Amino acid sequence: MNIDSVILLFLVTIFPLLIFPVKYQSRLYGYIFAAQNPVAWDTFLVVKVWALLFLVIFMGIRMLSCHIMHGKNIAAHSRNESSFFLGKSVPGIMCGEHVLAAVLHVLAAGLAVLLIFSTLFSVDAKLSLLGADEQFEPLVVLLCYMAVAVYAGWTRRQMDDKWLFDLLSAGVAVILIVSGIAGAIQRVGFGDEAYLTLYNSNYAGMFLAMLLPLCYLGAFNRRSILRGVGAACGVIALICTGAKAAMAVAVIVFVVSVCCLAARRGIRIWACVVLTVMIAVLTVLIFAASGQGRERTAASVSNVETMSDGICFTREGEKLLISFEMIDEEHYEFLLKDGDGNPVAYEKNDEGTRFVPSDERFAPYEFTIADYGDYYGFIVYVDGREWYLAKGSDGEFYYVNGYTGLDKFVMARSIGFDGWESFATNRGYIWSRSLPLLFGDVMSEDAVSEIAVSEGVVSESAVSEDTVTEHAMIWRAFIGYGPDTFAAVFPQNDVAKYLYTDLPYKMIITKPHNMYLQLGCQCGIPALLIFLAIVLLKIAGSVRTRFQTWKQFLNQRRNEYANQEKNMEQECSGLDSAILLCVISFLLMGMFYDSSVCVTPVFCLLLGLLRGKGLIRTDKDN
């Protein structure tokens, strides 16, 4: 086992397990929607960021030392054989593999430039350079992802495919066994969704579903008990996480894995494709029927406005304006008006703890005084939800967020999912409010300039006027808002979050729960398109190779083919098929989950290892 094998094995097995409590200065301190505590703690992410940085530095030293010691011209090697950046390229596409390799290099360089450019014009340089709370994917981490793919492509050409397949599948089996034990302990001991050492259950599910194909095909190809046990433990851990999208993808990928093995044994590809599609449709239907597409409740508050003279609730077409005045520490009064400006009387409820309007139109409403520590306000109860409200020192009315900050409600612009905000565990709401950010279409200055709060008192804006002006410019669609700035630009004070979802009152939306929206909003649409181009070119090459192999197997005389190519097919195609399925699994889950420093480095490693060079020699090759 050489040093490159150790590095690959470390990234797949040890890196995800790293945890260590780290105290740091909160990156979101000063934003009104966040906790006003300058000190924060992290156990799962920061240590992985530092480990990734040191690992990438070591990778660079390793490649440079090989170049110096052995006199290898890496650039020439790349031009002569394949794409250095992302492994071997696809012959026959775009006028040959040399052209495709050059295109991949240009795309990778362009993506790096766009990431740097987005950081330079970030709405919050601190977030883009140091990383945001609960995410920690600043510019340097994004560049490290690319460096891991570079190193993986370079390493793939130095290692034997059979050895690499055994190494990766055995390593993955070990990490899945550990995950299965940890997941069962967490689920039984804490009675909640298992998160392993990957910060939350979504990332844990994403990691497990991505690596399971290596165990599937490793167990089938090698008839290994270790890999079989690893696959079983991985499935147990995945169930313990409760990550539904990851489980759905794992089912689909398992069927595809079975179809790959069936195709190699002579079953027609079209039958495998039909079976895969049927399983995929069935999985999606089960997923949709499990309560993931809840429609908006009809009888509920449709709008809440924080106005200068009170808080206006709109429910079933009827408006109720609630105003509050604190006379002294023991005396206060409420003033209620309907939509026509007519006074509405109120009285205490039967328990004597809350006030209720006397008008039958507003029977569901209850309200009472609230002590927020430094000031008094009031709470309105309606349709099972509590609204924390107050009158500021400036005489204006505000809502009180979960961290005692006073803010104004806005009705943020949205695209799609109207009435289906709760789709896929409230992702419908998050996506509908993220799409305008993707296209640089921001609601208003008030919606994007977050107000800093000091000891519960409204102070000056934490975002400069120049930054606010930049938010409203369409060119944000091209450069994004900057790496790791999603929490700063998402409309945290959008009233629809409290109206149409069951998100907790203190919930801060720090990520769009969609990897593609995440990249597009933060780094711009061109960066997203370049990323997709690189990934699709790699996948297209690998898929082309797999279909070439299967077609050759089906069309040639099978005995002759088996005698001539059996060893090559088992040692190479099994590895590449497994890696391809791992990459596709991650990309499918990216529709529901975000990129994370816990998982994405392993994906970049697999993407770099993905090879598209044909295994079947053609007349041209001969």
Coordinates of C-alpha atoms in Angstrom, one line a residue:
M1 CA 0.0 0.0 0.0
N2 CA 1.6 3.3 -1.1
I3 CA 1.0 6.8 0.2
D4 CA -1.7 7.5 -2.4
S5 CA -3.7 4.5 -1.2
V6 CA -3.4 5.8 2.4
I7 CA -4.7 9.2 1.4
L8 CA -7.7 7.8 -0.5
L9 CA -8.5 5.5 2.3
F10 CA -8.2 8.3 4.9
L11 CA -10.6 10.5 2.9
V12 CA -13.2 7.8 2.5
T13 CA -13.0 6.2 6.0
I14 CA -11.4 8.4 8.6
F15 CA -12.3 11.9 7.4
P16 CA -16.1 11.5 7.9
L17 CA -15.6 10.3 11.5
L18 CA -13.6 13.3 12.6
I19 CA -15.3 15.3 15.4
F20 CA -13.8 17.8 17.9
P21 CA -15.5 20.6 19.8
V22 CA -14.2 24.0 18.5
K23 CA -15.1 27.5 19.8
Y24 CA -15.2 30.2 17.2
Q25 CA -16.5 33.7 16.6
S26 CA -20.0 33.5 15.2
R27 CA -20.1 34.5 11.6
L28 CA -23.8 35.5 11.7
Y29 CA -23.4 37.7 14.8
G30 CA -24.9 41.1 14.1
Y31 CA -27.7 39.8 11.9
I32 CA -31.0 40.4 13.5
F33 CA -32.3 36.9 12.7
A34 CA -29.4 35.1 14.5
A35 CA -28.5 34.7 18.1
Q36 CA -26.7 37.7 19.5
N37 CA -23.8 35.8 21.0
P38 CA -20.4 36.4 19.5
V39 CA -19.1 33.0 20.6
A40 CA -20.3 29.8 19.0
W41 CA -19.4 26.1 19.2
D42 CA -19.1 23.4 16.5
T43 CA -18.2 19.8 16.8
F44 CA -18.6 18.3 13.3
L45 CA -17.7 20.8 10.6
V46 CA -14.8 23.0 11.6
V47 CA -12.5 20.1 12.4
K48 CA -13.3 18.6 8.9
V49 CA -12.5 21.9 7.3
W50 CA -9.1 22.0 8.8
A51 CA -8.5 18.3 8.0
L52 CA -9.4 19.0 4.4
L53 CA -7.1 21.9 4.1
F54 CA -4.1 19.9 5.5
L55 CA -5.0 17.0 3.3
V56 CA -5.2 19.1 0.1
I57 CA -1.8 20.7 1.0
F58 CA -0.3 17.2 1.4
M59 CA -1.9 16.1 -1.9
G60 CA -0.2 19.1 -3.7
I61 CA 3.1 18.3 -2.1
R62 CA 2.8 14.7 -3.1
M63 CA 2.1 15.5 -6.8
L64 CA 4.8 18.1 -6.9
S65 CA 7.4 15.8 -5.4
C66 CA 6.5 13.1 -7.9
H67 CA 6.9 15.6 -10.7
I68 CA 10.3 16.7 -9.4
M69 CA 11.7 13.3 -8.4
H70 CA 10.6 11.3 -11.4
G71 CA 10.8 14.1 -14.0
K72 CA 7.2 13.6 -15.0
N73 CA 5.8 16.4 -17.1
I74 CA 2.3 16.3 -15.8
A75 CA 0.9 18.7 -18.4
A76 CA 2.3 16.6 -21.2
H77 CA 1.1 13.4 -19.6
S78 CA -2.4 15.0 -19.5
R79 CA -2.3 16.0 -23.1
N80 CA -1.1 12.6 -24.3
E81 CA -3.3 10.4 -22.3
S82 CA -6.3 12.0 -20.7
S83 CA -7.8 14.9 -18.8
F84 CA -5.5 15.5 -15.8
F85 CA -8.2 17.5 -13.9
L86 CA -10.9 14.8 -13.8
G87 CA -9.3 11.5 -14.8
K88 CA -9.4 9.9 -18.2
S89 CA -11.6 11.4 -20.8
V90 CA -14.0 10.0 -23.4
P91 CA -12.6 9.1 -26.9
G92 CA -14.8 10.0 -29.8
I93 CA -16.6 12.9 -28.1
M94 CA -16.0 16.5 -29.3
C95 CA -13.5 15.5 -32.0
G96 CA -11.4 13.3 -29.7
E97 CA -10.2 13.0 -26.1
H98 CA -7.5 15.6 -26.4
V99 CA -10.1 18.3 -27.2
L100 CA -12.4 17.1 -24.4
A101 CA -9.5 17.1 -22.0
A102 CA -8.7 20.7 -23.0
V103 CA -12.4 21.6 -22.6
L104 CA -12.5 20.1 -19.1
H105 CA -9.3 22.1 -18.1
V106 CA -10.8 25.3 -19.4
L107 CA -14.1 24.7 -17.6
A108 CA -12.4 23.9 -14.4
A109 CA -10.2 27.0 -14.6
G110 CA -13.3 29.1 -15.5
L111 CA -15.1 27.7 -12.4
A112 CA -12.3 28.6 -10.1
V113 CA -12.2 32.1 -11.6
L114 CA -15.9 32.6 -11.1
L115 CA -15.7 31.4 -7.5
I116 CA -12.9 33.9 -6.8
F117 CA -14.8 36.7 -8.6
S118 CA -18.0 35.9 -6.6
T119 CA -16.0 36.1 -3.4
L120 CA -14.5 39.5 -4.3
F121 CA -18.0 41.0 -4.8
S122 CA -19.6 39.1 -2.0
V123 CA -22.3 40.8 0.1
D124 CA -20.5 39.7 3.2
A125 CA -16.7 39.1 2.8
K126 CA -16.5 37.6 6.2
L127 CA -18.9 34.8 5.3
S128 CA -17.3 34.1 2.0
L129 CA -13.8 33.9 3.4
L130 CA -14.4 32.3 6.7
G131 CA -17.6 30.4 6.2
A132 CA -21.1 30.7 7.7
D133 CA -22.3 29.1 10.9
E134 CA -23.7 25.5 10.3
Q135 CA -22.2 25.4 6.8
F136 CA -18.5 26.3 6.6
E137 CA -18.0 26.2 2.9
P138 CA -16.1 29.4 2.1
L139 CA -14.0 30.0 -1.0
V140 CA -11.0 28.0 0.2
V141 CA -13.1 24.9 0.9
L142 CA -14.7 25.1 -2.6
L143 CA -11.3 25.3 -4.2
C144 CA -10.2 22.3 -2.0
Y145 CA -13.1 20.3 -3.5
M146 CA -11.6 20.9 -6.9
A147 CA -8.1 20.0 -5.7
V148 CA -9.4 16.7 -4.4
A149 CA -10.8 15.9 -7.8
V150 CA -7.4 16.8 -9.4
Y151 CA -5.6 14.5 -7.1
A152 CA -8.0 11.7 -7.6
G153 CA -7.6 11.9 -11.4
W154 CA -3.9 11.9 -11.1
T155 CA -3.9 9.0 -8.7
R156 CA -6.2 6.8 -10.8
R157 CA -3.5 6.6 -13.5
Q158 CA -0.9 5.5 -11.0
M159 CA -2.9 2.6 -9.4
D160 CA -4.1 -0.8 -10.6
D161 CA -7.8 -0.9 -11.1
K162 CA -8.2 -4.3 -9.3
W163 CA -6.3 -3.0 -6.3
L164 CA -8.2 0.3 -6.3
F165 CA -11.6 -1.5 -6.4
D166 CA -10.6 -3.8 -3.5
L167 CA -9.2 -0.9 -1.5
L168 CA -12.2 1.4 -1.9
S169 CA -14.9 -1.3 -1.5
A170 CA -13.2 -2.7 1.6
G171 CA -12.7 0.8 3.1
V172 CA -16.4 1.7 2.4
A173 CA -17.5 -1.6 4.0
V174 CA -15.6 -0.7 7.2
I175 CA -17.1 2.8 7.4
L176 CA -20.6 1.5 6.7
I177 CA -20.2 -1.1 9.5
V178 CA -19.1 1.6 11.9
S179 CA -22.0 3.8 10.7
G180 CA -24.5 1.0 11.2
I181 CA -23.4 0.5 14.8
A182 CA -23.3 4.3 15.5
G183 CA -26.7 4.8 13.8
A184 CA -28.4 2.1 15.8
I185 CA -26.9 3.4 19.1
Q186 CA -28.1 6.9 18.3
R187 CA -31.5 5.9 17.2
V188 CA -32.1 3.7 20.2
G189 CA -30.3 5.8 22.8
F190 CA -31.7 9.2 21.7
G191 CA -34.9 8.2 20.0
D192 CA -34.4 10.5 17.1
E193 CA -33.0 10.5 13.7
A194 CA -29.4 9.3 13.6
Y195 CA -26.8 11.8 12.4
L196 CA -23.6 9.7 13.0
T197 CA -20.6 12.1 12.9
L198 CA -21.9 14.1 9.9
Y199 CA -23.7 17.0 11.7
N200 CA -27.3 16.1 10.7
S201 CA -29.4 13.2 9.5
N202 CA -29.6 14.6 5.9
Y203 CA -25.9 14.6 5.4
A204 CA -25.6 11.2 7.1
G205 CA -28.2 9.8 4.7
M206 CA -26.5 11.4 1.7
F207 CA -23.1 9.9 2.7
L208 CA -24.5 6.4 3.2
A209 CA -26.6 6.3 0.0
M210 CA -23.7 7.6 -2.1
L211 CA -21.3 4.9 -0.9
L212 CA -23.6 1.9 -0.8
P213 CA -23.1 1.1 -4.6
L214 CA -19.4 0.4 -3.9
C215 CA -20.5 -2.2 -1.3
Y216 CA -23.3 -3.6 -3.6
L217 CA -21.0 -4.3 -6.5
G218 CA -18.0 -5.1 -4.4
A219 CA -19.9 -7.8 -2.6
F220 CA -21.3 -9.2 -5.9
N221 CA -18.0 -9.0 -7.8
R222 CA -15.7 -10.3 -5.0
R223 CA -18.2 -12.5 -3.2
S224 CA -16.9 -10.9 0.0
I225 CA -18.5 -11.3 3.4
L226 CA -17.0 -8.1 4.6
R227 CA -18.6 -6.1 1.8
G228 CA -21.9 -7.9 2.2
V229 CA -21.9 -7.1 5.9
G230 CA -21.0 -3.5 5.1
A231 CA -23.9 -3.2 2.7
A232 CA -26.3 -4.5 5.3
C233 CA -25.0 -2.2 8.0
G234 CA -25.1 0.7 5.6
V235 CA -28.8 0.0 4.9
I236 CA -29.5 -0.2 8.7
A237 CA -27.7 3.1 9.3
L238 CA -29.6 4.7 6.4
I239 CA -32.9 3.7 7.9
C240 CA -31.9 5.1 11.2
T241 CA -31.2 8.5 9.7
G242 CA -34.7 8.8 8.5
A243 CA -33.5 10.7 5.4
K244 CA -36.3 9.8 3.0
A245 CA -34.8 11.2 -0.2
A246 CA -31.6 9.3 0.5
M247 CA -33.5 6.1 1.1
A248 CA -35.4 6.6 -2.2
V249 CA -32.2 7.1 -4.1
A250 CA -30.6 4.1 -2.4
V251 CA -33.5 1.9 -3.6
I252 CA -33.3 3.1 -7.1
V253 CA -29.5 2.7 -7.2
F254 CA -29.7 -0.8 -5.8
V255 CA -32.1 -1.8 -8.6
V256 CA -29.7 -0.2 -11.1
S257 CA -26.8 -2.2 -9.5
V258 CA -28.8 -5.4 -10.0
C259 CA -29.5 -4.5 -13.6
C260 CA -25.8 -3.9 -14.2
L261 CA -25.0 -7.4 -13.0
A262 CA -27.9 -8.8 -15.0
A263 CA -26.7 -7.1 -18.2
R264 CA -23.3 -8.5 -17.8
R265 CA -24.9 -12.0 -17.6
G266 CA -26.8 -11.5 -20.9
I267 CA -30.1 -10.0 -19.9
R268 CA -31.2 -7.4 -22.4
I269 CA -30.6 -3.8 -21.4
W270 CA -34.1 -2.6 -22.3
A271 CA -35.5 -5.0 -19.7
C272 CA -33.2 -3.6 -17.1
V273 CA -34.1 -0.1 -18.0
V274 CA -37.9 -0.8 -17.8
L275 CA -37.4 -2.4 -14.4
T276 CA -35.4 0.5 -13.1
V277 CA -38.0 3.1 -14.3
M278 CA -40.8 1.1 -12.7
I279 CA -39.0 0.9 -9.4
A280 CA -38.1 4.6 -9.6
V281 CA -41.8 5.6 -10.3
L282 CA -43.0 3.4 -7.4
T283 CA -40.4 4.9 -5.0
V284 CA -41.4 8.4 -5.9
L285 CA -45.1 7.6 -5.4
I286 CA -44.4 6.1 -2.0
F287 CA -42.3 9.1 -1.1
A288 CA -45.1 11.5 -2.2
A289 CA -47.7 9.5 -0.3
S290 CA -45.8 9.6 2.9
G291 CA -46.9 13.1 3.8
Q292 CA -44.2 14.9 1.9
G293 CA -46.6 16.9 -0.2
R294 CA -48.9 18.5 2.3
E295 CA -51.1 21.2 0.9
R296 CA -51.6 24.6 2.5
T297 CA -54.3 24.6 5.2
A298 CA -57.4 26.4 3.9
A299 CA -58.7 27.9 7.2
S300 CA -55.6 29.8 8.4
V301 CA -54.2 33.2 8.6
S302 CA -53.3 34.3 5.1
N303 CA -51.2 37.4 6.0
V304 CA -49.7 39.3 8.9
E305 CA -48.5 42.9 8.4
T306 CA -46.3 44.8 10.8
M307 CA -47.7 48.4 10.5
S308 CA -47.0 51.7 12.1
D309 CA -50.3 51.7 14.0
G310 CA -50.5 47.9 14.9
I311 CA -50.3 44.4 13.7
C312 CA -52.9 43.5 11.0
F313 CA -54.0 39.9 10.7
T314 CA -55.9 38.6 7.7
R315 CA -57.9 35.4 8.2
E316 CA -60.5 34.1 5.9
G317 CA -60.8 37.5 4.3
E318 CA -61.4 39.3 7.6
K319 CA -58.8 41.8 8.8
L320 CA -58.1 42.5 12.5
L321 CA -55.8 45.3 13.6
I322 CA -54.3 44.8 17.1
S323 CA -52.6 47.7 18.7
F324 CA -50.8 47.7 22.1
E325 CA -49.8 50.4 24.5
M326 CA -47.7 49.9 27.7
I327 CA -48.8 52.7 30.1
D328 CA -46.5 51.6 33.0
E329 CA -45.1 48.4 34.4
E330 CA -48.5 47.3 35.7
H331 CA -50.9 48.9 33.3
Y332 CA -51.4 48.3 29.6
E333 CA -54.2 48.4 27.0
F334 CA -55.1 46.8 23.7
L335 CA -57.0 48.5 20.8
L336 CA -58.7 46.2 18.2
K337 CA -60.2 47.3 14.9
D338 CA -61.7 45.4 12.0
G339 CA -61.0 45.9 8.4
D340 CA -63.4 48.9 8.2
G341 CA -61.7 50.7 11.1
N342 CA -64.5 49.9 13.6
P343 CA -63.5 49.2 17.2
V344 CA -63.7 45.6 18.3
A345 CA -64.4 44.9 22.0
Y346 CA -62.6 42.1 23.9
E347 CA -62.8 40.4 27.2
K348 CA -61.0 37.8 29.3
N349 CA -61.5 34.1 28.4
D350 CA -63.0 31.6 30.9
E351 CA -59.7 30.8 32.5
G352 CA -58.9 34.5 32.9
T353 CA -55.4 34.1 31.4
R354 CA -56.0 35.6 27.9
F355 CA -58.1 38.1 26.1
V356 CA -60.5 37.2 23.3
P357 CA -62.4 39.4 20.9
S358 CA -66.2 39.7 21.5
D359 CA -66.9 39.7 17.8
E360 CA -67.7 36.2 16.5
R361 CA -65.8 36.9 13.3
F362 CA -62.6 36.9 15.3
A363 CA -63.4 34.1 17.8
P364 CA -60.2 32.0 17.1
Y365 CA -58.0 34.9 18.3
E366 CA -56.5 35.1 21.8
F367 CA -53.9 37.5 23.0
T368 CA -52.0 38.4 26.2
I369 CA -49.1 40.6 27.4
A370 CA -45.6 39.3 27.2
D371 CA -42.4 40.2 29.0
Y372 CA -39.4 40.0 26.7
G373 CA -36.9 41.0 29.4
D374 CA -35.9 44.5 28.4
Y375 CA -39.3 45.5 27.1
Y376 CA -42.9 44.4 27.1
G377 CA -44.9 43.2 24.1
F378 CA -47.8 40.8 23.4
I379 CA -48.5 37.4 22.0
V380 CA -51.4 36.6 19.6
Y381 CA -52.6 33.0 19.5
V382 CA -54.5 31.9 16.4
D383 CA -54.9 28.6 14.6
G384 CA -52.5 26.8 16.9
R385 CA -49.6 29.3 16.3
E386 CA -48.1 31.9 18.5
W387 CA -47.1 35.3 17.2
Y388 CA -44.6 37.3 19.3
L389 CA -45.1 41.0 18.8
A390 CA -44.0 44.3 20.3
K391 CA -44.0 48.1 19.9
G392 CA -40.6 49.5 19.4
S393 CA -39.1 52.6 21.1
D394 CA -39.8 54.4 17.8
G395 CA -43.5 53.8 18.1
E396 CA -43.5 51.3 15.2
F397 CA -44.9 47.8 15.6
Y398 CA -42.6 44.7 15.0
Y399 CA -42.6 41.0 15.4
V400 CA -40.1 39.5 17.8
N401 CA -37.9 36.8 16.3
G402 CA -36.6 33.9 18.3
Y403 CA -33.6 35.9 19.5
T404 CA -35.4 39.0 20.9
G405 CA -34.7 41.0 17.8
L406 CA -37.4 43.4 16.5
D407 CA -38.0 43.1 12.7
K408 CA -40.7 43.9 10.1
F409 CA -42.6 41.2 8.3
V410 CA -42.3 41.1 4.5
M411 CA -44.0 39.1 1.9
A412 CA -41.1 37.8 -0.1
R413 CA -41.4 37.1 -3.8
S414 CA -41.7 33.5 -4.8
I415 CA -41.6 31.3 -7.8
G416 CA -43.8 28.2 -7.8
F417 CA -45.1 26.0 -5.0
D418 CA -48.0 28.3 -4.3
G419 CA -50.1 26.3 -1.9
W420 CA -47.5 23.6 -1.6
E421 CA -45.0 25.3 0.7
S422 CA -44.8 22.2 2.9
F423 CA -43.8 19.9 0.0
A424 CA -40.9 17.6 0.9
T425 CA -40.6 18.8 4.5
N426 CA -41.0 22.5 3.8
R427 CA -38.6 22.4 0.9
G428 CA -41.3 23.8 -1.4
Y429 CA -41.3 27.0 0.7
I430 CA -37.5 27.3 0.7
W431 CA -37.2 26.6 -3.0
S432 CA -39.9 29.0 -3.9
R433 CA -38.1 31.8 -2.0
S434 CA -34.6 30.8 -3.3
L435 CA -35.4 30.8 -7.0
P436 CA -35.8 34.6 -7.0
L437 CA -32.3 34.9 -5.5
L438 CA -31.0 32.6 -8.2
F439 CA -32.1 35.0 -10.9
G440 CA -31.0 38.1 -9.0
D441 CA -34.5 39.1 -8.3
V442 CA -34.6 40.3 -4.7
M443 CA -37.7 41.6 -3.0
S444 CA -36.8 45.0 -1.7
E445 CA -34.1 46.8 0.3
D446 CA -35.9 46.1 3.6
A447 CA -36.0 42.4 2.8
V448 CA -32.3 42.0 2.2
S449 CA -30.7 44.5 4.6
E450 CA -30.6 42.7 7.9
I451 CA -30.6 45.0 11.0
A452 CA -28.0 44.5 13.7
V453 CA -29.3 44.2 17.2
S454 CA -27.4 45.0 20.4
E455 CA -29.0 43.9 23.6
G456 CA -32.4 43.8 22.0
V457 CA -32.3 47.4 20.8
V458 CA -32.6 48.1 17.1
S459 CA -29.4 49.7 15.7
E460 CA -28.0 50.5 12.4
S461 CA -28.0 48.2 9.4
A462 CA -25.4 45.5 9.3
V463 CA -25.4 45.7 5.5
S464 CA -24.1 48.9 3.8
E465 CA -26.2 50.9 1.4
D466 CA -23.9 50.0 -1.4
T467 CA -24.4 46.3 -0.7
V468 CA -28.2 46.8 -0.6
T469 CA -28.0 48.5 -4.0
E470 CA -26.0 45.6 -5.4
H471 CA -28.6 43.1 -4.1
A472 CA -31.2 44.6 -6.4
M473 CA -29.0 44.4 -9.5
I474 CA -29.7 41.7 -12.1
W475 CA -26.0 40.9 -12.5
R476 CA -26.2 39.1 -9.1
A477 CA -27.6 36.3 -11.2
F478 CA -24.2 36.0 -12.9
I479 CA -21.8 36.4 -9.9
G480 CA -24.0 35.3 -7.1
Y481 CA -24.0 36.8 -3.6
G482 CA -20.8 35.1 -2.5
P483 CA -19.9 31.7 -1.1
D484 CA -21.7 30.8 2.1
T485 CA -23.9 33.9 2.1
F486 CA -27.3 32.2 1.6
A487 CA -28.4 32.8 5.2
A488 CA -27.6 36.5 4.9
V489 CA -29.7 37.1 1.7
F490 CA -32.6 34.7 2.3
P491 CA -35.7 36.6 3.5
Q492 CA -35.6 35.3 7.1
N493 CA -38.4 37.8 7.9
D494 CA -40.8 36.5 5.3
V495 CA -44.2 36.1 6.9
A496 CA -45.0 33.1 4.8
K497 CA -42.5 31.1 6.7
Y498 CA -44.7 31.3 9.7
L499 CA -48.0 31.1 7.8
Y500 CA -47.6 28.1 5.6
T501 CA -44.9 25.9 7.1
D502 CA -44.4 24.1 10.4
L503 CA -40.8 25.4 10.7
P504 CA -39.9 26.3 14.4
Y505 CA -40.1 29.9 15.4
K506 CA -36.3 30.2 15.9
M507 CA -35.5 28.4 12.7
I508 CA -32.9 30.2 10.6
I509 CA -32.8 29.1 6.9
T510 CA -29.1 28.7 6.4
K511 CA -29.3 26.6 3.2
P512 CA -31.7 26.0 0.3
H513 CA -31.8 22.2 0.7
N514 CA -30.9 21.9 -2.9
M515 CA -27.2 21.7 -4.0
Y516 CA -27.9 23.3 -7.3
L517 CA -29.8 26.3 -5.9
Q518 CA -27.1 26.6 -3.3
L519 CA -24.3 26.9 -5.9
G520 CA -26.4 29.1 -8.2
C521 CA -27.5 31.5 -5.6
Q522 CA -24.1 31.9 -3.9
C523 CA -21.8 31.7 -6.9
G524 CA -24.0 32.6 -9.9
I525 CA -25.7 30.8 -12.7
P526 CA -22.5 30.6 -14.9
A527 CA -20.7 28.7 -12.1
L528 CA -23.7 26.3 -11.8
L529 CA -23.7 25.7 -15.5
I530 CA -20.0 25.0 -15.6
F531 CA -20.2 22.6 -12.7
L532 CA -23.0 20.8 -14.5
A533 CA -21.1 20.7 -17.7
I534 CA -18.0 19.1 -16.0
V535 CA -20.1 16.5 -14.2
L536 CA -22.2 15.7 -17.3
L537 CA -19.2 15.3 -19.5
K538 CA -17.6 12.9 -17.0
I539 CA -20.9 10.9 -16.7
A540 CA -21.5 10.8 -20.4
G541 CA -18.0 9.3 -21.0
S542 CA -18.5 6.7 -18.3
V543 CA -22.0 5.8 -19.4
R544 CA -20.8 5.5 -23.0
T545 CA -18.1 3.1 -21.9
R546 CA -20.5 1.0 -19.9
F547 CA -23.0 0.7 -22.8
Q548 CA -20.1 -0.1 -25.2
T549 CA -19.1 -2.9 -22.9
W550 CA -22.6 -4.3 -22.6
K551 CA -23.3 -3.9 -26.3
Q552 CA -20.1 -5.7 -27.1
F553 CA -21.0 -8.5 -24.7
L554 CA -24.4 -9.0 -26.2
N555 CA -23.5 -8.7 -29.9
Q556 CA -20.3 -10.8 -30.0
R557 CA -20.0 -14.5 -29.5
R558 CA -20.3 -14.7 -25.7
N559 CA -17.9 -17.6 -25.1
E560 CA -15.2 -15.9 -27.2
Y561 CA -15.8 -12.5 -25.5
A562 CA -15.8 -14.1 -22.0
N563 CA -12.4 -15.9 -22.7
Q564 CA -10.8 -12.7 -24.1
E565 CA -12.1 -10.0 -21.9
K566 CA -13.5 -11.5 -18.7
N567 CA -10.7 -10.4 -16.4
M568 CA -10.6 -6.9 -17.8
E569 CA -14.4 -6.6 -17.4
Q570 CA -14.4 -7.8 -13.8
E571 CA -11.5 -5.7 -12.7
C572 CA -12.2 -2.5 -14.5
S573 CA -15.9 -2.2 -15.4
G574 CA -17.0 -3.2 -11.9
L575 CA -15.0 -0.4 -10.4
D576 CA -16.1 2.2 -12.9
S577 CA -19.7 1.1 -12.7
A578 CA -19.7 1.4 -8.9
I579 CA -18.1 4.8 -9.0
L580 CA -20.5 6.0 -11.6
L581 CA -23.5 4.9 -9.5
C582 CA -22.0 6.6 -6.5
V583 CA -21.6 9.9 -8.4
I584 CA -25.2 9.7 -9.8
S585 CA -26.5 8.9 -6.3
F586 CA -24.9 12.1 -5.0
L587 CA -26.2 14.2 -7.8
L588 CA -29.8 12.9 -7.4
M589 CA -29.7 13.6 -3.7
G590 CA -28.4 17.1 -4.5
M591 CA -32.0 17.9 -5.5
F592 CA -33.1 17.6 -1.9
Y593 CA -29.8 18.1 0.1
D594 CA -27.1 20.7 0.2
S595 CA -23.4 20.4 -0.4
S596 CA -21.5 19.8 2.9
V597 CA -17.9 19.6 3.9
C598 CA -18.9 16.3 5.6
V599 CA -19.8 14.6 2.2
T600 CA -18.8 16.6 -0.8
P601 CA -15.0 15.9 -0.5
V602 CA -15.8 12.2 -0.9
F603 CA -18.0 12.9 -3.9
C604 CA -15.2 14.9 -5.5
L605 CA -12.8 12.1 -4.9
L606 CA -15.1 9.7 -6.7
L607 CA -15.7 12.1 -9.5
G608 CA -12.0 12.4 -10.0
L609 CA -11.6 8.6 -10.0
L610 CA -14.4 8.2 -12.6
R611 CA -12.9 7.0 -15.9
G612 CA -14.5 7.2 -19.3
K613 CA -11.8 5.6 -21.5
G614 CA -13.3 2.6 -23.4
L615 CA -12.4 -0.8 -22.2
I616 CA -13.1 -2.5 -25.5
R617 CA -10.5 -2.1 -28.1
T618 CA -11.7 -0.9 -31.5
D619 CA -10.1 -1.1 -34.9
K620 CA -8.8 2.4 -34.4
D621 CA -7.1 1.3 -31.2
N622 CA -5.5 -1.7 -32.9

